[in-house]
Structures are given as C-alpha cells and as structure tokens.
XYZ file of C-alpha atoms in Angstrom:
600
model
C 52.170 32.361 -45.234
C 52.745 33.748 -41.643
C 48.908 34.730 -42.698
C 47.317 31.422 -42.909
C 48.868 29.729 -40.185
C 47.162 32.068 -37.879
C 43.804 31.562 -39.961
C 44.897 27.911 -39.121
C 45.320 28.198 -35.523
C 42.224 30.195 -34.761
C 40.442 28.451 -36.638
C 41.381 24.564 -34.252
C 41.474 26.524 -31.565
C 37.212 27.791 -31.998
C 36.889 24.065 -32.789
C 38.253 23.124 -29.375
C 36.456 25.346 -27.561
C 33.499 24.450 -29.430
C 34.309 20.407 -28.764
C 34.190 20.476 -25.594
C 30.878 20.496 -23.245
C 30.062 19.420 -19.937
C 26.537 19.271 -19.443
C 23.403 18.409 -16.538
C 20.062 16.189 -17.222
C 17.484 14.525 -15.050
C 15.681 11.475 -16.806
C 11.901 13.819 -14.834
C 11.521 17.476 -13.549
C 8.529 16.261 -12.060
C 8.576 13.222 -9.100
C 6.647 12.062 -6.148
C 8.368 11.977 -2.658
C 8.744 8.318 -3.118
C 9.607 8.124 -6.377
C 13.607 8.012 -7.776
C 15.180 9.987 -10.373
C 18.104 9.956 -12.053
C 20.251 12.967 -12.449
C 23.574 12.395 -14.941
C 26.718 14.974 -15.698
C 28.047 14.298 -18.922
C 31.350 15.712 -20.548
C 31.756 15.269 -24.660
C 34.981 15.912 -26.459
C 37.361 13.812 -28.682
C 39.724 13.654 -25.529
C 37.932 12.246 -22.694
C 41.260 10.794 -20.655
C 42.325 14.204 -19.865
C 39.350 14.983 -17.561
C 40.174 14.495 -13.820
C 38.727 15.916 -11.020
C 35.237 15.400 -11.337
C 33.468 16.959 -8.322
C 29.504 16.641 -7.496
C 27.385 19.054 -6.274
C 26.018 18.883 -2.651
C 22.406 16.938 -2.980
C 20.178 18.730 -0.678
C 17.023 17.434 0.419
C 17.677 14.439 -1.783
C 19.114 10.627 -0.818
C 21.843 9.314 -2.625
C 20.902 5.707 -2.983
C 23.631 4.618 -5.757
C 26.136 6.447 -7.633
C 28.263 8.170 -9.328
C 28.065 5.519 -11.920
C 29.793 5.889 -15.143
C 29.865 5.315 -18.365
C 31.408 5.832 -21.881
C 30.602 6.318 -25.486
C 32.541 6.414 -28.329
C 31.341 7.662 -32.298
C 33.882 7.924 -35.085
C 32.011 9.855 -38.134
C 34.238 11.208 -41.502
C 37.052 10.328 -39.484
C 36.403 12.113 -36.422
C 36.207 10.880 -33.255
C 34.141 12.178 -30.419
C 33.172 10.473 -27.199
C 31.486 11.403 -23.826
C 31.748 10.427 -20.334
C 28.943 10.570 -17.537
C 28.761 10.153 -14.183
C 24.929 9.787 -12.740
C 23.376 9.046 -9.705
C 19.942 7.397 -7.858
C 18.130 10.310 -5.640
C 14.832 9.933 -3.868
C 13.429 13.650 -2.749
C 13.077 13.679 1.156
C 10.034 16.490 0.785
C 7.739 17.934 -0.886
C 8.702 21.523 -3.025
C 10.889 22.772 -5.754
C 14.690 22.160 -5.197
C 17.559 23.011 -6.960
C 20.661 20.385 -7.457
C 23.818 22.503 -7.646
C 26.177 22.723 -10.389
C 29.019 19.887 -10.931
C 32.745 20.749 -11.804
C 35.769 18.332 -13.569
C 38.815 19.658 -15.001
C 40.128 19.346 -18.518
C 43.782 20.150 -19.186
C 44.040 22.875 -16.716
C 40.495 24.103 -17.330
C 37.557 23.765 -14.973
C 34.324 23.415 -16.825
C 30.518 23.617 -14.739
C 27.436 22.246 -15.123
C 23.980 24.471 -14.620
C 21.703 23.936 -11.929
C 18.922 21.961 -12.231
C 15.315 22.551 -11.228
C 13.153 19.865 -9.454
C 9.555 19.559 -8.211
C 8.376 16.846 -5.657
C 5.259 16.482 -4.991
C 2.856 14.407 -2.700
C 2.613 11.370 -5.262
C 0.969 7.969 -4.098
C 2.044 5.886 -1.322
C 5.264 3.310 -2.611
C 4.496 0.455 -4.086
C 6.133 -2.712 -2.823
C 7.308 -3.946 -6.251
C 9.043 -0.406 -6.997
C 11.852 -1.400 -9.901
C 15.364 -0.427 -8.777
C 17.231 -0.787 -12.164
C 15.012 -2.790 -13.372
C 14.806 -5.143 -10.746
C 12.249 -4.762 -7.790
C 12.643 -4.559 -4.067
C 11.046 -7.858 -3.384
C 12.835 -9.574 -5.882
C 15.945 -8.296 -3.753
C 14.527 -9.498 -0.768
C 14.183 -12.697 -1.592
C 17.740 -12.904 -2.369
C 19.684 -10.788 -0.044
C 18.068 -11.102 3.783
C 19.402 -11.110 7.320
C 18.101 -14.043 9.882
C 17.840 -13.909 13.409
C 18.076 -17.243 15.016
C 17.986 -18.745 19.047
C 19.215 -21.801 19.982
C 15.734 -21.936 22.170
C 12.454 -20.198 22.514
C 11.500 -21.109 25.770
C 13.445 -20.550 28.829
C 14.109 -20.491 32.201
C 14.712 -16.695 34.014
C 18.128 -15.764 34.204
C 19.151 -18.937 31.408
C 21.123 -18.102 28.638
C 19.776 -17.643 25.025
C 21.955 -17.425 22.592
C 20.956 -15.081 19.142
C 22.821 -14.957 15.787
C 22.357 -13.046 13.147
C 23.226 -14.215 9.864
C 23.392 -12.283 6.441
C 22.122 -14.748 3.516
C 22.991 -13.177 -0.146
C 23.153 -14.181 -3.839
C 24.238 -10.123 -4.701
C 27.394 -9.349 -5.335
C 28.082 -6.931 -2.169
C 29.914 -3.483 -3.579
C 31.190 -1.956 -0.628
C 31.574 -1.732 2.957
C 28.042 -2.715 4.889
C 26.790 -0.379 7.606
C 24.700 -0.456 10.514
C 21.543 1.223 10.451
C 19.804 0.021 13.775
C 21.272 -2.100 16.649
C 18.470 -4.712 17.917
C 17.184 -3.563 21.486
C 16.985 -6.378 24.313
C 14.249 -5.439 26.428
C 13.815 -7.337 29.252
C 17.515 -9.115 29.117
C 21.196 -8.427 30.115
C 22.850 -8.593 27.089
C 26.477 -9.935 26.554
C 28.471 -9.618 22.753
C 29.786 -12.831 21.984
C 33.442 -13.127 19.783
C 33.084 -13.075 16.394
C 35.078 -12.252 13.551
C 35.668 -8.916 12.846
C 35.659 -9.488 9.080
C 32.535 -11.179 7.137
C 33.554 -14.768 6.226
C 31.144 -16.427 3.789
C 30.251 -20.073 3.771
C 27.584 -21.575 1.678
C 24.095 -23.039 2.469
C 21.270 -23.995 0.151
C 17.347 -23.344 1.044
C 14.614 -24.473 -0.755
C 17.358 -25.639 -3.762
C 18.923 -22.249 -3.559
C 22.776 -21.252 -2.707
C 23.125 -18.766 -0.684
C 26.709 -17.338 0.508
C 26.428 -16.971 4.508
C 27.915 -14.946 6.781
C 27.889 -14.385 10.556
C 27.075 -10.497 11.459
C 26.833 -11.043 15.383
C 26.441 -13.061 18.161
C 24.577 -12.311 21.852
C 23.719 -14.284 24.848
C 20.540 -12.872 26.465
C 19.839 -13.133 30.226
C 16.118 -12.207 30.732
C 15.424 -10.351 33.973
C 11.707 -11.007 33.277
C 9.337 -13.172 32.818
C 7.095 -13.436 30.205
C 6.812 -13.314 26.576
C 9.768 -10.845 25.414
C 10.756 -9.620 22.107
C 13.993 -8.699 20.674
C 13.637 -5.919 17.641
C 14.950 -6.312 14.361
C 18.833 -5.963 13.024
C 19.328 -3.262 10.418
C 21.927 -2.806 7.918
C 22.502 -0.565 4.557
C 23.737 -2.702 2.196
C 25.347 -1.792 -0.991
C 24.303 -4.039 -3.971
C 25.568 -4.396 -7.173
C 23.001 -4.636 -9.954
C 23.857 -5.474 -13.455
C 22.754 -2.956 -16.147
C 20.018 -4.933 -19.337
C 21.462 -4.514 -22.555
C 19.061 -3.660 -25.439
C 18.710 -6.887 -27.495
C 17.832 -4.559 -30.329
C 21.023 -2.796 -30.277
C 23.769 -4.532 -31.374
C 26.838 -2.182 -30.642
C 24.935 -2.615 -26.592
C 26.650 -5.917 -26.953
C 29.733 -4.897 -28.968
C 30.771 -2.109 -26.602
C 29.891 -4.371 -23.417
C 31.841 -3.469 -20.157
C 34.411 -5.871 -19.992
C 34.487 -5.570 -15.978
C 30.514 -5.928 -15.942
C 29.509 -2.875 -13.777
C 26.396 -1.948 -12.943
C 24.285 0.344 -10.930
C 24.807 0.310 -7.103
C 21.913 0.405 -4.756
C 21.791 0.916 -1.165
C 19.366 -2.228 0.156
C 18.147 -1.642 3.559
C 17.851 -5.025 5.192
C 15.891 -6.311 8.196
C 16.213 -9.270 9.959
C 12.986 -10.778 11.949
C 11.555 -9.886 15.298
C 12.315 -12.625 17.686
C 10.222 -13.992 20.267
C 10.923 -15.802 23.725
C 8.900 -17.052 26.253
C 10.427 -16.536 30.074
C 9.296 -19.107 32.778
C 9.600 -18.423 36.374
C 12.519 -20.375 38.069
C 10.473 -23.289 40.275
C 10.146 -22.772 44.139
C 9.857 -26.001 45.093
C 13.243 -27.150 46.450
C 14.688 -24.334 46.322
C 17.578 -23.676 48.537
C 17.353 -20.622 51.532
C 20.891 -19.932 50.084
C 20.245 -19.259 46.693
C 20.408 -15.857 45.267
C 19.411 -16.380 41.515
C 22.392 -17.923 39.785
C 21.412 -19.828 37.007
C 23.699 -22.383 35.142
C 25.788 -24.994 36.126
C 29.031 -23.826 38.655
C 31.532 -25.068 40.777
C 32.422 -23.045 43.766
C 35.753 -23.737 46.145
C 36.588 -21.663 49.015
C 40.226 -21.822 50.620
C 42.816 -19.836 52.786
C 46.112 -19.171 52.837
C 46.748 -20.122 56.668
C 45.372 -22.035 59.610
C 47.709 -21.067 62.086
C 48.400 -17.447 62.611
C 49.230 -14.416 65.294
C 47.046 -11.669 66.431
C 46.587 -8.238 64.259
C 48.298 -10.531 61.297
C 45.902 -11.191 58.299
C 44.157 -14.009 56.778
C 42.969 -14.263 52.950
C 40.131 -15.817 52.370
C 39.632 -17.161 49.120
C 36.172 -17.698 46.935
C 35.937 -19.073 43.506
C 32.916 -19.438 41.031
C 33.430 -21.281 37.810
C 31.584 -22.311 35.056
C 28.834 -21.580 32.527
C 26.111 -18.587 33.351
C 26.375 -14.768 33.876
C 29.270 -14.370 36.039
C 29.423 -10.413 36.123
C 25.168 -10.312 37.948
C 26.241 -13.379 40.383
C 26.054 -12.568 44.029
C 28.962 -13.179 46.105
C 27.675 -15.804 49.248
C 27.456 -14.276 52.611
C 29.336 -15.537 55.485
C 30.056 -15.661 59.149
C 32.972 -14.755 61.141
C 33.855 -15.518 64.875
C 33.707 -12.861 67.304
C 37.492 -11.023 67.654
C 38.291 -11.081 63.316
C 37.709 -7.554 61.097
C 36.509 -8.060 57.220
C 37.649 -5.991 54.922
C 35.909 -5.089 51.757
C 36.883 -7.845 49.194
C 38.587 -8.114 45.763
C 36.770 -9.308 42.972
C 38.019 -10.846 39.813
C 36.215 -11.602 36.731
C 37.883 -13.908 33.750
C 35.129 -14.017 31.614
C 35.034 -16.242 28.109
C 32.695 -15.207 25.578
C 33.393 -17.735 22.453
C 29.521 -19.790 22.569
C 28.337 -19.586 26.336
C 29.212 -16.726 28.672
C 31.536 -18.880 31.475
C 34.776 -18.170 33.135
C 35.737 -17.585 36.709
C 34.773 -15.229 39.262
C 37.562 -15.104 42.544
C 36.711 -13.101 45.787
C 39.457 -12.642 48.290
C 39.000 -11.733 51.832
C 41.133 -9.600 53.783
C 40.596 -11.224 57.504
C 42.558 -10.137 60.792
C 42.157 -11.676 64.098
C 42.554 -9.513 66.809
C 42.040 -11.565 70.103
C 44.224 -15.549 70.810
C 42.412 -18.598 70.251
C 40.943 -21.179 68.193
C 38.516 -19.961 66.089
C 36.092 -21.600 63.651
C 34.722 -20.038 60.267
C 31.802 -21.998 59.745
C 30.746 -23.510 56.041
C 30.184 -21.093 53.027
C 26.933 -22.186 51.241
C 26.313 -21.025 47.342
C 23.612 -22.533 45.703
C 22.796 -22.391 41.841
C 19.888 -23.443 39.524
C 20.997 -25.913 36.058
C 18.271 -25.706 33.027
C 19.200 -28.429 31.048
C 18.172 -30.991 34.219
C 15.708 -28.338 36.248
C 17.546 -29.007 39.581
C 18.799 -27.045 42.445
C 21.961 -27.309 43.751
C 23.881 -26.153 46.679
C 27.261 -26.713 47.055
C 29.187 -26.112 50.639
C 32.969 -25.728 52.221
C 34.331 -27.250 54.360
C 34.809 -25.542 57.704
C 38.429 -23.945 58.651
C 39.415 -24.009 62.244
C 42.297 -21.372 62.830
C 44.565 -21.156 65.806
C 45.680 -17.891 66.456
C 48.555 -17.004 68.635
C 49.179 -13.678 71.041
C 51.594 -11.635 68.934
C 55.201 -10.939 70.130
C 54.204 -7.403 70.582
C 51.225 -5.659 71.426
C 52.704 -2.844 68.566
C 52.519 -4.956 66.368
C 49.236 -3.843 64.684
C 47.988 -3.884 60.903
C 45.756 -2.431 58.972
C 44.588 -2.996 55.460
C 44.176 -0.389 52.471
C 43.365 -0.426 49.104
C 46.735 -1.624 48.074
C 47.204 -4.212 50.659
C 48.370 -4.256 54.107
C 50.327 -1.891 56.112
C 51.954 -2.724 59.352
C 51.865 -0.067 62.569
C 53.740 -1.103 64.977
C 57.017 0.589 64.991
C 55.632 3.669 67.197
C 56.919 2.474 70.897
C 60.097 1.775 72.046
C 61.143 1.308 75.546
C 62.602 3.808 77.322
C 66.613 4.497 77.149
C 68.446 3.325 80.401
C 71.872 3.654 79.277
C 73.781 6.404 77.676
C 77.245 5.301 77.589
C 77.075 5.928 73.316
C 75.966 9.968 74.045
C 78.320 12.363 73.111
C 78.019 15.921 73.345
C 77.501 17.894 69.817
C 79.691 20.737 68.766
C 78.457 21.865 66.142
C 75.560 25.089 66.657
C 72.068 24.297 65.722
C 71.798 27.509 63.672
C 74.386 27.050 61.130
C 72.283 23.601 60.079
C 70.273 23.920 57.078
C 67.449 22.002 58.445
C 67.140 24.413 61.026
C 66.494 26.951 58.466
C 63.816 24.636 56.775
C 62.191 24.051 59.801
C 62.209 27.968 60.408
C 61.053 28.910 57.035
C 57.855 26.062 56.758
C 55.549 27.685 58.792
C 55.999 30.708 56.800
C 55.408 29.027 53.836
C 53.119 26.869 54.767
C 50.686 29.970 55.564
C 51.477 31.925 52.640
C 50.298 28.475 50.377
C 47.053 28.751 52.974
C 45.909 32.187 52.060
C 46.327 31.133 48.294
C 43.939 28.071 48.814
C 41.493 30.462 51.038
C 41.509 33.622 48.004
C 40.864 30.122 45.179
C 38.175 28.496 47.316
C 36.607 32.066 48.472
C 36.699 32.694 44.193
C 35.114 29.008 43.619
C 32.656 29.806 46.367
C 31.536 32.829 44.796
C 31.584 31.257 41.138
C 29.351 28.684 42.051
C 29.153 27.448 38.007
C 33.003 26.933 37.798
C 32.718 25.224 40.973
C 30.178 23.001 39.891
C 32.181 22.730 36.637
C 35.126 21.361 38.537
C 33.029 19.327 40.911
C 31.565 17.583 37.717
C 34.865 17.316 35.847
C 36.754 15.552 38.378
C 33.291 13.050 38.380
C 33.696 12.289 34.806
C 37.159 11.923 34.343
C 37.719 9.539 36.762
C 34.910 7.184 35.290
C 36.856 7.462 32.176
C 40.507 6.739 33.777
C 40.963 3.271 32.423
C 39.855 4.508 29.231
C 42.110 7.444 28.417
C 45.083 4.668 29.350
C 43.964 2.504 26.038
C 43.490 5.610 24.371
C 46.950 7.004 24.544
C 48.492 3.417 24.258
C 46.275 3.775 20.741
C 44.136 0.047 21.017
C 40.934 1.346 19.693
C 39.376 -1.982 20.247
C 39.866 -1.951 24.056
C 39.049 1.774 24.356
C 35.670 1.653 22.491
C 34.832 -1.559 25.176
C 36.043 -0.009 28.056
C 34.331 3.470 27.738
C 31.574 1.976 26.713
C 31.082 0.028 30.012
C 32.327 3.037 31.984
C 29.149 5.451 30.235
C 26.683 2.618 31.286
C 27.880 2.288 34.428
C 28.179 5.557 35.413
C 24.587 6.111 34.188
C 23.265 2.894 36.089
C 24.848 4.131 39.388
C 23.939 7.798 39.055
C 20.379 6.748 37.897
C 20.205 3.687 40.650
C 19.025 1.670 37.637
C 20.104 -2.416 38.420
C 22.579 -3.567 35.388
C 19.839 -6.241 34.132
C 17.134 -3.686 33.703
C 19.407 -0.887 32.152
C 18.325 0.567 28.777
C 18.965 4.042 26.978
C 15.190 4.616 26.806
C 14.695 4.187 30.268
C 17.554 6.147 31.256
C 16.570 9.022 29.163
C 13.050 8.636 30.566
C 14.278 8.662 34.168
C 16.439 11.798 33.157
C 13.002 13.420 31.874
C 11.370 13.004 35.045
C 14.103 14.772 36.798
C 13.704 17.552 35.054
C 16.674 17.503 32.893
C 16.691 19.553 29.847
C 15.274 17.483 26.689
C 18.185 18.417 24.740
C 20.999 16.697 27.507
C 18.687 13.543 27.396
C 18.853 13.452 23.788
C 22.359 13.687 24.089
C 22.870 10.675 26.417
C 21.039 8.492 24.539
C 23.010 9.408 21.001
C 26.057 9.039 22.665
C 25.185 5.884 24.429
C 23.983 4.446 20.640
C 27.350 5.948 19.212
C 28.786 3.983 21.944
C 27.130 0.534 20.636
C 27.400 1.787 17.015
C 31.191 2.036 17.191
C 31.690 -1.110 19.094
C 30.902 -3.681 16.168
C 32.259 -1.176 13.592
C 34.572 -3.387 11.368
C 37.422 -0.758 11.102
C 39.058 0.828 14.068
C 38.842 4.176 14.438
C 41.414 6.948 13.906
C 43.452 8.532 17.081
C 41.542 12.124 16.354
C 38.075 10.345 16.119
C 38.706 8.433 19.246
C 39.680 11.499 21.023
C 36.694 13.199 19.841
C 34.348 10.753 21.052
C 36.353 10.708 24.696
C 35.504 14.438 24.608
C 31.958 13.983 23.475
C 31.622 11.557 26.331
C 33.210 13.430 28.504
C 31.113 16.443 28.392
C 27.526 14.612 28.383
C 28.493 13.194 31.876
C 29.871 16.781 33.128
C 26.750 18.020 31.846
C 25.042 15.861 33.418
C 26.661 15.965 36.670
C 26.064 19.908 36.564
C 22.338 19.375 36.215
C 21.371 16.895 38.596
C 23.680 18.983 40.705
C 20.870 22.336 40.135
C-alpha cells in the first residue's frame, strides 16, 4: 500500500511539473524600423491565481508604445481544466540590426519560472504610411478624434500688447493614464508670462461639425512681442495614453461569451500636436507720441505721493510711485525724475503684485529714500509717465502734482542719517560737549589688573594675530590652488542666486520652489549673458555660450536644465523632497560650472 501511494505521488507531482509553462512569442521575427510588433509572455497551468510577480525584460533598442496588456483563457476538456495568462506589449525597433529581447520572470507558488530570449531583425523597410493601423484602428482616424488646439484671442497686434494663447485638448478616447509633456511651445520673439490654470484637467463638452467632444484646458500664456513682424509660436506636444477597444471575432462565439466584463483594451501612446500659430506685430505709431514715454503698453493709472511736506535737515523723505493696471508690469520702466539741489536719492524699492487669472495686471510701487541736507523750501517738480492703450490707439500721459517741502535746520548739526539696505540709520550720537563739572567723580579703588576686561583687552591682540596668520596660510593655499579658488569664487555666485529657493525647499512647497528657481536660472543667465528679459531664449543663450568658447557639453547642459526647469513647472504632480533636492543640485552645479568657465 505504502507502495502505491508513492507511485501516486510521483506520478501528480511529473504532472505538475509537466502543467506548468511559461513561454515567449512575437506575432514577426522579421520588421521594418517603422513597423510594430507584438511580443506576448504567456504562463499555462490549471492554477493561474497563484502567479504573482510577473517581471519584464528590459526592451532595448525598442519603444514601448502600449502594454503589458493581459489576458485570459480558460478550456475544460474530460474534466480538466487548464487556462493561461499573457501579458504582451506594442514595440517599434529604434534601428536597424538583429536584437535580442531578454527573458521575462513571474513566480508560481514559491517558484520562479523564465521565459527564453527572443531573436529580432529590423530592417530598413519603407517609409510609414500615414494610415498605419494601431489595433486596428489608424493614426488618422485617431487624429481626428483626439487633437490639441492652439487658439489667440487676436492675430494682429500692437508691439508690446498682450496676446493671450490657450491650448485646449479636444478628445472622444477614453484617456488611460497620466498625460505627459513631450515639447513645450517656444515664443520667439515674445516675453512670455504662464497664466493660472487648474492644475488638474477638467473636461467640459463642445460639439464641432455635429460631434461631442470632451474639452479640457492644458495651458494658458500671455505673449508680449518684443518684435515686429510676422512671429510664430511652435507647436504643443503631449504623449497621450489612449485606450483602444480590442474587435471581437463575429465568427467566434465563445469571443462574445468570454467578453471582458470591464472592457479593456490595448493602450497606445498617441503623440499629439497642436497647430503652429501665427501673429502679425505692428509698430507702435509715432505720431503723438509723448517725449516721456518709455514703451508701456496697456491701459495704467499712476499716483505718486509722500509721506511729509514739512521736515528737518539730514531727516528722510519717502517718495512714493505707483503703477496699476493691465500690461506687463515686471518690463515697465520706472519714470525719471528731478530733485532740487541740497536732497540725496537713494536706490529705490520696488514692488511687484502681479495677477495672472486672464490679463497680466497688478501693481507695481517704487519708494524713494530722499534726505535733504541744506534749510529751505524746496520744490520736486511733476513726475510724468506716459503709456500707450490698444483697444482705442491713443497715447496717454499722466502727471503729479508738484510737492513743495519746507525743510527746517536740525536741532543738531550731529544729527546725521544715512540709509542702508534695511532702512535708515541715524549718526549722530558721536559729539558731546565737553565736561565742565566734576562734582559726581570719585576716585576708584579697585586695581585695573585684577579686572577681567583688562585681561580681554590684553589677550585680543594676541589673538587677533594668531586668527591673521590662519587667514594668510588659507588664502596663500587658495592662491596657489587657483581651481579650488575659482571653485569657491563660483559657489558662493550660485548659491546666492538660489537663496530664496533653498528657503521653499526646506519649508517643502514644491510649487513655489520649482517657480522661484526657475526665475532665479533665467535670470542669472540673462545678467551673466547681458541678454534683455524680452529677448531671452535657451537657444540663444546656448548660442551666446558657444561663441565664448564654452565647452559644447556645459551648453548642452544649460539648456536641458533650463527645459527641465519649464518641464517641471506645469508638471501636474509635485515633486518628491529627494527629486527637488536633486534638481537644486543639478542647478546648482551648471551655474558653478559655468561661473568657472567664463572665469578661464
């Protein structure tokens, strides 16, 4: 008996081995460059729940453009059921030659089973058709229902007038994961400013030509050409993943009994493209136009007050300009101004509130440290600012009133300020008149020695000259280093362009941080380039950078980094704390480079 049941066990236990299989196809061995294949990685047993794990190989020199997508079967024959699972992917080659696709691994109940390799051979092929089938359904056929739409609210405008571009994302496909950027459009020829949108797509629905189409808005800009002309804006890329239901075979009837009851079907990556726009620029008109005007185009109200009309010698004066309204704030000019003889002007502070919901408006404040320095009445003539509005094709200049100021002779001549970044400081504490009585002096018994603060005083000098021979041996090392000096020289450059931004990033607000260093890269490179903010691009920076001489490699750099930069702005997900401090490295080290080689 003890016999048999071994017999027995053996016996299930060659069928189990036997059962199971975990096998590698490819629908060709043989495809053109352009042409897709699909590769599947079946498993067959009678327990197919107990598989986990299932783990693709890496596809080199090949494009995943859907997958893994799986399926099941089921057969019951005598009695016995079997059934198979596979998991299968789109690939398009991305050269010509023979490739191998790696083997595939799952697990089943504690066992891990492997595919073989598989051989393919691209060749040259023909050139791709347009009406290529993806799953049975071509590319145009896509296009016509799943397309991006650039739009401006005018094609014809003024220089320096605001245009305002959205891009909209029209489907009818269901949409299977999260979209992706795969080119930013490039503003040539403009200042560009992002306008607030939502961060998550909201659909709405429209109908064209008798069709529905769910909408949604992918980004907004207002453009401020800085030329004139007849300027184009490139197109808006994205990857989108599609869903696209798999046919059934009419002639098979269990196609139809064993239907998916969730509907899933094959998932392609679409690459949509929205349309080139095209804007003509007219010069602004010279006829009326005002001696004070320095380009601002919109429509602005401008205010100028201060704080005091009646004041002393050495004591300041803020003066107070404000610019509101619609138009590109951050590229207006501040107005120029006169002062009487006898006042100092310190170098103001500027304030930008800036609202970026439909038109680019807010309010831009300049204040005016002024301090009079000689007595009398003094008069600070009118402030002029002058601004062009489109929508009527007018000049304007607007004016202040004038301030008259009476200043008064100080109580003291000591009395003396000056101002600094953080305000003003008063000097004037320094004289004293000299000490006529000394009815409140006693005599001291105590011995200056046995002080401690005679001891300090005693022991600085030493110090003080034992700290100087340390800085001379460091300084004598730098000086002889001259790479670590220029290291340090360049680190201290970079990391105080990124200041504001390593606050937000250790406070964690991704959102602010990704703005902020953003602005800081492009500014640094606009001010270490001397390229004006309205003609800034990454092309011509890494142009100018190639004319310097700059390695090829550090260009290249710059300008990834700088489209990482834009890339990661209008992500939809914020990025983890690691990431972000990645990138702030990344950054970090293209401007040190940098700095290091302009420095040569």
């Amino acid at each position: 008996m003890k016999k048999y049941l071994i017999l027995f066990f053996l016996f299930f236990s060659v069928q189990f081995l036997i059962a199971q299989s975990f096998t590698a196809s490819v629908d060709k061995n043989l495809v053109a460059k352009n042409e897709r294949l699909e590769v599947s990685f079946t498993f067959e047993g009678s327990d197919i729940n107990s598989i986990r794990n299932f783990s693709p190989p890496t596809f080199y020199n090949f494009i995943i453009l859907g997958g893994p997508n799986q399926s099941t079967s089921m057969q019951i024959i005598n009695g016995a059921v079997s059934a198979s699972r596979t998991f299968s992917y789109i690939l398009i080659p991305t050269s010509i030659g023979t490739f191998s696709i790696g083997s595939a691994s799952i697990e089943f109940k504690g066992q891990v089973l492997k595919t073989e390799p598989l051989k393919i051979t691209v060749d040259k092929g023909t050139s791709k058709p347009k009406d290529e089938q993806v799953a049975g359904v071509s590319e145009d056929e896509i296009a016509k229902n799943l397309f991006i739409r650039a739009v401006v609210d005018k094609s014809r405008a003024y220089l320096g007038e605001q245009i305002t571009v959205t891009y909209k994302l029209y489907t009818r496909l269901n949409i299977a994961a999260q979209i992706s950027i795969s080119k930013l459009p490039q503003y040539n020829g403009f200042w560009a400013e992002e306008l607030e949108t939502s961060r998550n797509l909201s659909f709405s629905t429209e109908v064209i030509d008798g069709k529905r189409y769910k909408v949604a808005v992918l980004k907004k800009a207002a453009l401020f050409p800085s030329q004139v002309g007849k300027l184009e804006v490139t197109p808006f890329e994205l990857t989108v993943p599609i869903e696209i239901p798999k046919k059934r075979n009419p002639n098979n009837i269990w196609d139809s009994f064993f239907d998916d009851p969730f509907r899933r079907g094959d998932i392609y990556e679409y690459n949509a493209k929205s349309n080139t726009l095209r804007v003509d620029v007219i010069p602004l008109p010279e006829e009326h136009k005002p001696v004070s005007f320095k380009g601002a185009v919109g429509k602005f109200e401008f205010t100028v007050s201060i704080d005091k009309q009646k004041t002393k010698t050495n004591e300041p004066i803020t003066l107070k300009l404000s610019i509101s309204g619609t138009g590109n704030l951050n590229l207006l000019q501040v107005p120029d101004f006169e002062l009487p003889a006898g006042f100092e002007k310190y170098e103001p502070k500027v304030n930008d509130q800036i609202n970026r919901l439909n038109k680019i408006g807010g309010v831009k404040t300049v204040e005016y440290l002024l301090i009079p320095r000689i007595a009398g009445t003094r008069e600070i003539k009118p402030i002029q600012f002058s601004y062009f509005d489109p929508d009527i094709r007018k000049y304007f200049e607007l004016k202040s009133n004038p301030f008259y100021i009476t200043i008064e002779q100080g109580d003291s001549a000591s009395n003396y300020y000056i101002a600094e970044k953080e305000g003003v400081k008063q000097l004037g504490t320094d004289i004293h008149f000299i000490k006529t009585k000394f009815d409140d002096i006693r005599k001291k018994q105590e011995h200056l020695i046995t002080k401690p603060a005679f001891w300090f005083a005693t022991a600085l000098p030493l110090l003080a000259f034992i700290g100087l021979i340390g800085w001379k041996r460091k300084q004598d090392k730098l000086s002889g280093n001259i790479q670590l000096l220029k290291y340090q020289r360049a680190e201290r450059v970079a990391k105080s362009k990124f200041k504001k931004a390593q606050k937000y990033l250790e406070a964690g607000n991704s959102e602010a941080y990704y703005s902020e260093i953003a602005q800081a890269f492009f500014g640094y490179l606009e001010d270490k380039l001397h390229i004006p903010k309205s003609e800034f691009t990454l092309d011509k920076a890494h142009s100018i950078l190639a004319e310097k001489g700059i390695d090829i490699q550090l260009a290249n750099r710059m300008k990834n980094a700088g489209e990482k930069c834009e890339f990661i702005r209008y992500a939809p997900n914020a990025e983890a704390s690691a990431a972000m401090k990645d990138f702030y490295n990344e950054l970090l080290n293209v401007v040190i480079d940098i700095e290091k080689a302009l420095d040569k």
